[in-house]
């Protein structure tokens, strides 16, 4: 048996179609504005911070904001995956890489022609993306059924069913890709044994310390015999 | 939710995030900063996919499915990219993008 998931953030219209609905709309708009400000502001900080660790921390904030945006769009599973994979795994990986490469970045933050790339990004946003978005007519689906009825959303159940039926090939390719990336990361980051700094095992360290103590003892003994 | 916020608002936020990430990926000197910019761009693509799913086809599951695939590819890309950065750091002792220029003619 399958239970249809409905859009939770629409339910109040059902109960109070006039006043409550508008209040809910206003609330959602305020929340959306705050979350967008967080995402965009944190992304700006990621790009402009001089300290790499600070920009990694701002990157985590931006990931959280994107997860909140998914929640607002009622994609709960995607939000959880975002927090698990991006906040939990990728940002930790980035922090580890920063830790392993103590960067001596110097006094310049950007490359020589950074203003060109800034111009490209601004031009893409202002001249291509926003006019395209404003000029496109989206054929949004008309609400079906009685007015104010909640929408039917596909949920995690359909997602799981899709992974084993419709998208099974994509799913397996994603698995192969992850395996290849795992092996590739190990192969790339592997250090040749001859070039590696020698790290002593515990037994070797103990033996070394014992030998040092023995030599000290013999030195003391020699000094005693001289006296 | 779809009545309160127009689709264009979500798309503009995603476009702004994409452009900020593009600027970061193109202009940061630090290679890890470049990788962070790429992560921001992938996130904005995911926002777009979820928004189109929610507004246009809420009954079908294609949008969230491809978000999952994009997240998978992003994880693989981050792992391989950071391994490459660590290897570059070992042999060049720097991770500045404009110092690693042995392929420059």
Short mmCIF file of C-alpha atoms in Angstrom, two decimals:
data_model
loop_
_atom_site.label_atom_id
_atom_site.label_comp_id
_atom_site.label_asym_id
_atom_site.label_seq_id
_atom_site.Cartn_x
_atom_site.Cartn_y
_atom_site.Cartn_z
CA UNK A 1 0.00 0.00 0.00
CA UNK A 2 1.35 3.40 -0.80
CA UNK A 3 0.64 6.60 1.02
CA UNK A 4 0.68 9.78 -0.99
CA UNK A 5 2.82 12.50 0.51
CA UNK A 6 1.34 15.96 0.40
CA UNK A 7 2.90 19.39 0.52
CA UNK A 8 2.98 20.30 4.19
CA UNK A 9 3.66 23.99 3.65
CA UNK A 10 0.37 24.35 1.77
CA UNK A 11 -1.91 22.80 4.34
CA UNK A 12 -2.97 26.02 6.09
CA UNK A 13 -4.71 27.26 2.94
CA UNK A 14 -6.98 24.31 3.26
CA UNK A 15 -8.12 25.30 6.70
CA UNK A 16 -8.07 29.09 6.43
CA UNK A 17 -8.11 30.09 2.79
CA UNK A 18 -8.14 33.86 3.34
CA UNK A 19 -6.22 35.24 6.31
CA UNK A 20 -4.14 32.31 7.51
CA UNK A 21 -2.92 31.57 4.02
CA UNK A 22 -1.61 35.07 3.50
CA UNK A 23 0.12 35.08 6.87
CA UNK A 24 1.73 31.74 5.99
CA UNK A 25 2.80 33.18 2.63
CA UNK A 26 4.45 36.15 4.33
CA UNK A 27 6.20 33.86 6.81
CA UNK A 28 7.51 31.62 4.04
CA UNK A 29 8.73 34.65 2.11
CA UNK A 30 10.60 35.99 5.15
CA UNK A 31 12.19 32.60 5.78
CA UNK A 32 13.16 32.30 2.13
CA UNK A 33 14.75 35.76 2.19
CA UNK A 34 16.77 34.96 5.30
CA UNK A 35 17.97 31.62 3.93
CA UNK A 36 18.91 33.14 0.56
CA UNK A 37 20.82 35.92 2.31
CA UNK A 38 22.67 33.30 4.36
CA UNK A 39 23.55 31.20 1.29
CA UNK A 40 24.68 34.13 -0.87
CA UNK A 41 26.52 35.92 1.94
CA UNK A 42 28.33 32.79 3.05
CA UNK A 43 29.30 32.06 -0.56
CA UNK A 44 30.70 35.59 -0.90
CA UNK A 45 32.74 35.05 2.26
CA UNK A 46 34.02 31.71 0.89
CA UNK A 47 35.33 33.44 -2.21
CA UNK A 48 36.80 36.52 -0.56
CA UNK A 49 38.25 35.30 2.75
CA UNK A 50 42.03 35.40 2.91
CA UNK A 51 42.38 32.54 5.38
CA UNK A 52 41.52 29.22 3.72
CA UNK A 53 40.24 27.69 6.95
CA UNK A 54 37.81 30.58 7.40
CA UNK A 55 36.50 30.14 3.88
CA UNK A 56 36.06 26.41 4.51
CA UNK A 57 33.98 27.23 7.60
CA UNK A 58 31.87 29.69 5.57
CA UNK A 59 31.47 26.95 2.99
CA UNK A 60 29.93 24.75 5.70
CA UNK A 61 27.51 27.58 6.54
CA UNK A 62 26.56 27.86 2.88
CA UNK A 63 25.94 24.10 2.69
CA UNK A 64 23.64 24.34 5.70
CA UNK A 65 21.76 27.18 4.07
CA UNK A 66 21.27 25.13 0.91
CA UNK A 67 19.97 22.25 3.05
CA UNK A 68 17.46 24.64 4.63
CA UNK A 69 16.41 25.73 1.15
CA UNK A 70 15.75 22.08 0.25
CA UNK A 71 13.64 21.74 3.40
CA UNK A 72 11.68 24.82 2.40
CA UNK A 73 11.07 23.21 -0.99
CA UNK A 74 9.85 20.08 0.79
CA UNK A 75 12.64 17.80 -0.37
CA UNK A 76 13.43 16.39 3.07
CA UNK A 77 15.48 13.42 1.94
CA UNK A 78 17.68 15.63 -0.25
CA UNK A 79 18.20 17.99 2.70
CA UNK A 80 19.33 15.11 4.91
CA UNK A 81 21.65 13.81 2.18
CA UNK A 82 23.04 17.34 1.75
CA UNK A 83 23.87 17.58 5.45
CA UNK A 84 25.34 14.07 5.54
CA UNK A 85 27.44 14.22 2.38
CA UNK A 86 28.40 17.87 2.03
CA UNK A 87 28.59 19.01 5.64
CA UNK A 88 29.64 15.66 7.03
CA UNK A 89 32.04 14.36 4.41
CA UNK A 90 33.17 16.86 1.82
CA UNK A 91 33.84 19.77 4.17
CA UNK A 92 35.78 17.51 6.52
CA UNK A 93 37.79 16.29 3.53
CA UNK A 94 38.53 19.90 2.58
CA UNK A 95 39.55 20.75 6.15
CA UNK A 96 41.88 17.75 6.19
CA UNK A 97 43.44 18.80 2.88
CA UNK A 98 44.00 22.31 4.27
CA UNK A 99 45.61 20.79 7.33
CA UNK A 100 47.92 18.57 5.26
CA UNK A 101 49.02 21.41 3.00
CA UNK A 102 50.14 24.27 5.15
CA UNK A 103 49.78 26.85 2.45
CA UNK A 104 52.16 29.75 2.07
CA UNK A 105 49.76 31.63 -0.13
CA UNK A 106 51.66 34.88 -0.03
CA UNK A 107 50.08 38.28 0.00
CA UNK A 108 47.97 37.91 -3.12
CA UNK A 109 44.57 36.25 -2.73
CA UNK A 110 43.56 36.15 -6.40
CA UNK A 111 45.35 35.38 -9.63
CA UNK A 112 46.66 38.17 -11.82
CA UNK A 113 43.61 38.51 -14.05
CA UNK A 114 40.99 38.10 -11.34
CA UNK A 115 39.01 41.11 -12.59
CA UNK A 116 38.49 39.32 -15.93
CA UNK A 117 36.91 36.35 -14.19
CA UNK A 118 34.87 38.72 -12.04
CA UNK A 119 33.66 40.40 -15.21
CA UNK A 120 32.80 37.00 -16.71
CA UNK A 121 30.82 35.98 -13.61
CA UNK A 122 29.01 39.32 -13.34
CA UNK A 123 28.26 39.34 -17.07
CA UNK A 124 26.94 35.80 -16.93
CA UNK A 125 24.66 36.74 -14.06
CA UNK A 126 23.47 40.14 -15.23
CA UNK A 127 23.44 39.73 -18.99
CA UNK A 128 22.63 36.08 -19.57
CA UNK A 129 21.03 34.33 -16.60
CA UNK A 130 18.66 36.94 -15.14
CA UNK A 131 17.25 38.16 -18.50
CA UNK A 132 16.74 34.54 -19.56
CA UNK A 133 14.93 33.75 -16.33
CA UNK A 134 12.82 36.88 -16.60
CA UNK A 135 11.96 36.26 -20.24
CA UNK A 136 11.02 32.61 -19.99
CA UNK A 137 7.43 31.57 -19.52
CA UNK A 138 7.34 28.52 -17.26
CA UNK A 139 4.33 26.34 -17.85
CA UNK A 140 3.58 25.86 -14.19
CA UNK A 141 0.99 23.16 -13.70
CA UNK A 142 -2.46 24.44 -12.83
CA UNK A 143 -3.73 23.22 -9.48
CA UNK A 144 -6.07 20.31 -9.98
CA UNK A 145 -8.91 19.22 -7.78
CA UNK A 146 -10.76 21.47 -5.35
CA UNK A 147 -9.27 24.86 -4.58
CA UNK A 148 -6.82 24.82 -1.71
CA UNK A 149 -6.35 21.08 -1.79
CA UNK A 150 -2.80 20.00 -0.88
CA UNK A 151 -0.50 18.96 -3.69
CA UNK A 152 0.68 15.40 -4.07
CA UNK A 153 4.47 15.16 -3.85
CA UNK A 154 6.65 12.22 -4.67
CA UNK A 155 8.63 11.12 -1.64
CA UNK A 156 11.47 8.88 -0.62
CA UNK A 157 9.43 5.78 -1.40
CA UNK A 158 9.25 6.67 -5.09
CA UNK A 159 12.94 7.58 -4.96
CA UNK A 160 13.87 4.13 -3.73
CA UNK A 161 11.57 2.48 -6.24
CA UNK A 162 13.13 4.54 -9.03
CA UNK A 163 16.61 3.47 -8.03
CA UNK A 164 15.78 -0.21 -8.49
CA UNK A 165 13.60 0.08 -11.57
CA UNK A 166 13.84 3.11 -13.82
CA UNK A 167 17.27 4.41 -12.87
CA UNK A 168 18.97 1.11 -12.08
CA UNK A 169 21.65 1.60 -14.74
CA UNK A 170 22.45 5.12 -13.49
CA UNK A 171 22.56 3.78 -9.96
CA UNK A 172 25.09 1.09 -10.85
CA UNK A 173 27.20 3.54 -12.83
CA UNK A 174 27.25 5.83 -9.79
CA UNK A 175 28.48 2.89 -7.71
CA UNK A 176 31.22 2.09 -10.22
CA UNK A 177 32.19 5.79 -10.30
CA UNK A 178 32.52 5.89 -6.52
CA UNK A 179 34.69 2.76 -6.52
CA UNK A 180 36.92 4.15 -9.27
CA UNK A 181 37.21 7.48 -7.44
CA UNK A 182 38.16 5.68 -4.22
CA UNK A 183 40.87 3.64 -5.95
CA UNK A 184 42.02 6.68 -7.90
CA UNK A 185 42.32 8.85 -4.80
CA UNK A 186 44.40 6.17 -3.08
CA UNK A 187 46.64 5.71 -6.13
CA UNK A 188 47.15 9.44 -6.64
CA UNK A 189 47.83 10.27 -3.01
CA UNK A 190 50.02 7.19 -2.46
CA UNK A 191 53.58 8.08 -1.59
CA UNK A 192 56.45 5.94 -2.82
CA UNK A 193 58.06 4.03 -0.02
CA UNK A 194 61.53 5.23 -0.92
CA UNK A 195 60.48 8.88 -0.78
CA UNK A 196 58.53 8.56 2.42
CA UNK A 197 59.99 9.84 5.66
CA UNK A 198 60.90 6.84 7.78
CA UNK A 199 58.50 6.40 10.68
CA UNK A 200 59.80 4.16 13.43
CA UNK A 201 57.69 1.36 14.79
CA UNK A 202 57.14 1.13 18.54
CA UNK A 203 59.64 -1.71 18.97
CA UNK A 204 62.33 0.17 17.06
CA UNK A 205 61.71 3.27 19.13
CA UNK A 206 62.01 1.29 22.37
CA UNK A 207 65.24 -0.31 21.18
CA UNK A 208 66.64 3.09 20.23
CA UNK A 209 65.78 4.53 23.61
CA UNK A 210 67.33 1.52 25.38
CA UNK A 211 70.52 1.94 23.37
CA UNK A 212 70.68 5.63 24.24
CA UNK A 213 70.21 4.86 27.93
CA UNK A 214 72.89 2.18 27.75
CA UNK A 215 75.37 4.57 26.18
CA UNK A 216 74.57 7.16 28.85
CA UNK A 217 75.15 4.54 31.54
CA UNK A 218 78.45 3.52 30.04
CA UNK A 219 79.47 7.17 29.82
CA UNK A 220 78.60 7.67 33.49
CA UNK A 221 80.47 4.49 34.38
CA UNK A 222 83.50 5.66 32.42
CA UNK A 223 83.41 9.00 34.23
CA UNK A 224 83.16 7.17 37.57
CA UNK A 225 86.16 4.98 36.76
CA UNK A 226 88.15 8.05 35.79
CA UNK A 227 87.31 9.62 39.12
CA UNK B 1 4.96 27.15 -0.80
CA UNK B 2 4.77 27.38 -4.58
CA UNK B 3 2.27 30.23 -4.26
CA UNK B 4 4.33 32.21 -1.76
CA UNK B 5 7.62 32.19 -3.66
CA UNK B 6 7.78 32.43 -7.44
CA UNK B 7 10.00 29.95 -9.27
CA UNK B 8 12.13 32.80 -10.62
CA UNK B 9 13.20 33.84 -7.10
CA UNK B 10 14.67 30.40 -6.39
CA UNK B 11 16.33 30.32 -9.79
CA UNK B 12 17.88 33.78 -9.28
CA UNK B 13 19.33 32.66 -5.94
CA UNK B 14 20.79 29.58 -7.64
CA UNK B 15 22.18 31.70 -10.49
CA UNK B 16 23.84 34.08 -8.02
CA UNK B 17 25.37 31.14 -6.18
CA UNK B 18 26.63 29.72 -9.49
CA UNK B 19 28.26 33.01 -10.49
CA UNK B 20 29.94 33.43 -7.11
CA UNK B 21 31.27 29.89 -7.36
CA UNK B 22 32.46 30.52 -10.92
CA UNK B 23 34.31 33.63 -9.80
CA UNK B 24 35.93 31.69 -6.97
CA UNK B 25 36.93 28.80 -9.21
CA UNK B 26 38.45 31.12 -11.81
CA UNK B 27 40.24 33.62 -9.62
CA UNK B 28 41.37 32.05 -6.34
CA UNK B 29 45.09 31.35 -6.19
CA UNK B 30 44.75 28.59 -3.66
CA UNK B 31 43.81 25.28 -5.30
CA UNK B 32 41.60 24.34 -2.35
CA UNK B 33 39.76 27.64 -2.87
CA UNK B 34 39.24 26.66 -6.50
CA UNK B 35 37.75 23.36 -5.38
CA UNK B 36 35.44 25.17 -2.95
CA UNK B 37 34.18 27.34 -5.80
CA UNK B 38 33.39 24.21 -7.82
CA UNK B 39 31.44 22.81 -4.86
CA UNK B 40 29.38 26.02 -4.72
CA UNK B 41 28.58 25.69 -8.44
CA UNK B 42 27.45 22.07 -8.01
CA UNK B 43 25.23 23.14 -5.11
CA UNK B 44 23.53 25.77 -7.23
CA UNK B 45 22.81 23.14 -9.90
CA UNK B 46 21.21 20.99 -7.20
CA UNK B 47 19.03 23.90 -6.08
CA UNK B 48 17.86 24.30 -9.67
CA UNK B 49 17.01 20.60 -9.98
CA UNK B 50 15.02 20.56 -6.75
CA UNK B 51 13.20 23.79 -7.68
CA UNK B 52 12.16 22.47 -11.09
CA UNK B 53 11.00 19.24 -9.49
CA UNK B 54 8.94 21.06 -6.85
CA UNK B 55 7.35 23.61 -9.15
CA UNK B 56 6.91 21.79 -12.45
CA UNK B 57 6.78 18.03 -11.84
CA UNK B 58 6.13 17.33 -8.16
CA UNK B 59 4.66 13.91 -8.90
CA UNK B 60 7.73 12.56 -10.70
CA UNK B 61 10.95 11.66 -9.01
CA UNK B 62 13.48 12.48 -11.75
CA UNK B 63 14.67 15.74 -10.14
CA UNK B 64 15.64 14.35 -6.71
CA UNK B 65 17.16 11.27 -8.38
CA UNK B 66 19.52 13.43 -10.38
CA UNK B 67 20.33 15.52 -7.30
CA UNK B 68 21.50 12.29 -5.67
CA UNK B 69 23.65 11.50 -8.71
CA UNK B 70 25.13 15.01 -8.76
CA UNK B 71 26.00 14.71 -5.06
CA UNK B 72 27.68 11.35 -5.80
CA UNK B 73 29.76 12.86 -8.59
CA UNK B 74 30.63 15.84 -6.38
CA UNK B 75 31.87 13.52 -3.63
CA UNK B 76 34.02 11.57 -6.11
CA UNK B 77 35.34 14.81 -7.59
CA UNK B 78 36.24 16.20 -4.18
CA UNK B 79 38.07 13.02 -3.17
CA UNK B 80 40.14 12.82 -6.38
CA UNK B 81 40.74 16.58 -6.49
CA UNK B 82 42.00 16.78 -2.93
CA UNK B 83 44.26 13.75 -3.52
CA UNK B 84 45.71 15.57 -6.53
CA UNK B 85 46.19 18.73 -4.47
CA UNK B 86 48.07 16.80 -1.80
CA UNK B 87 50.29 15.19 -4.44
CA UNK B 88 50.96 18.60 -6.02
CA UNK B 89 51.85 19.98 -2.60
CA UNK B 90 54.30 17.14 -2.07
CA UNK B 91 56.22 17.66 -5.27
CA UNK B 92 55.94 21.47 -5.66
CA UNK B 93 55.71 22.48 -2.00
CA UNK B 94 52.99 24.97 -2.91
CA UNK B 95 49.30 24.84 -3.83
CA UNK B 96 49.08 28.16 -5.60
CA UNK B 97 47.40 27.74 -8.96
CA UNK B 98 49.74 30.14 -10.76
CA UNK B 99 52.92 28.55 -9.40
CA UNK B 100 52.15 25.13 -10.86
CA UNK B 101 52.92 26.07 -14.44
CA UNK B 102 55.23 23.41 -15.88
CA UNK B 103 52.87 22.84 -18.82
CA UNK B 104 53.06 26.52 -19.76
CA UNK B 105 54.66 27.03 -23.16
#
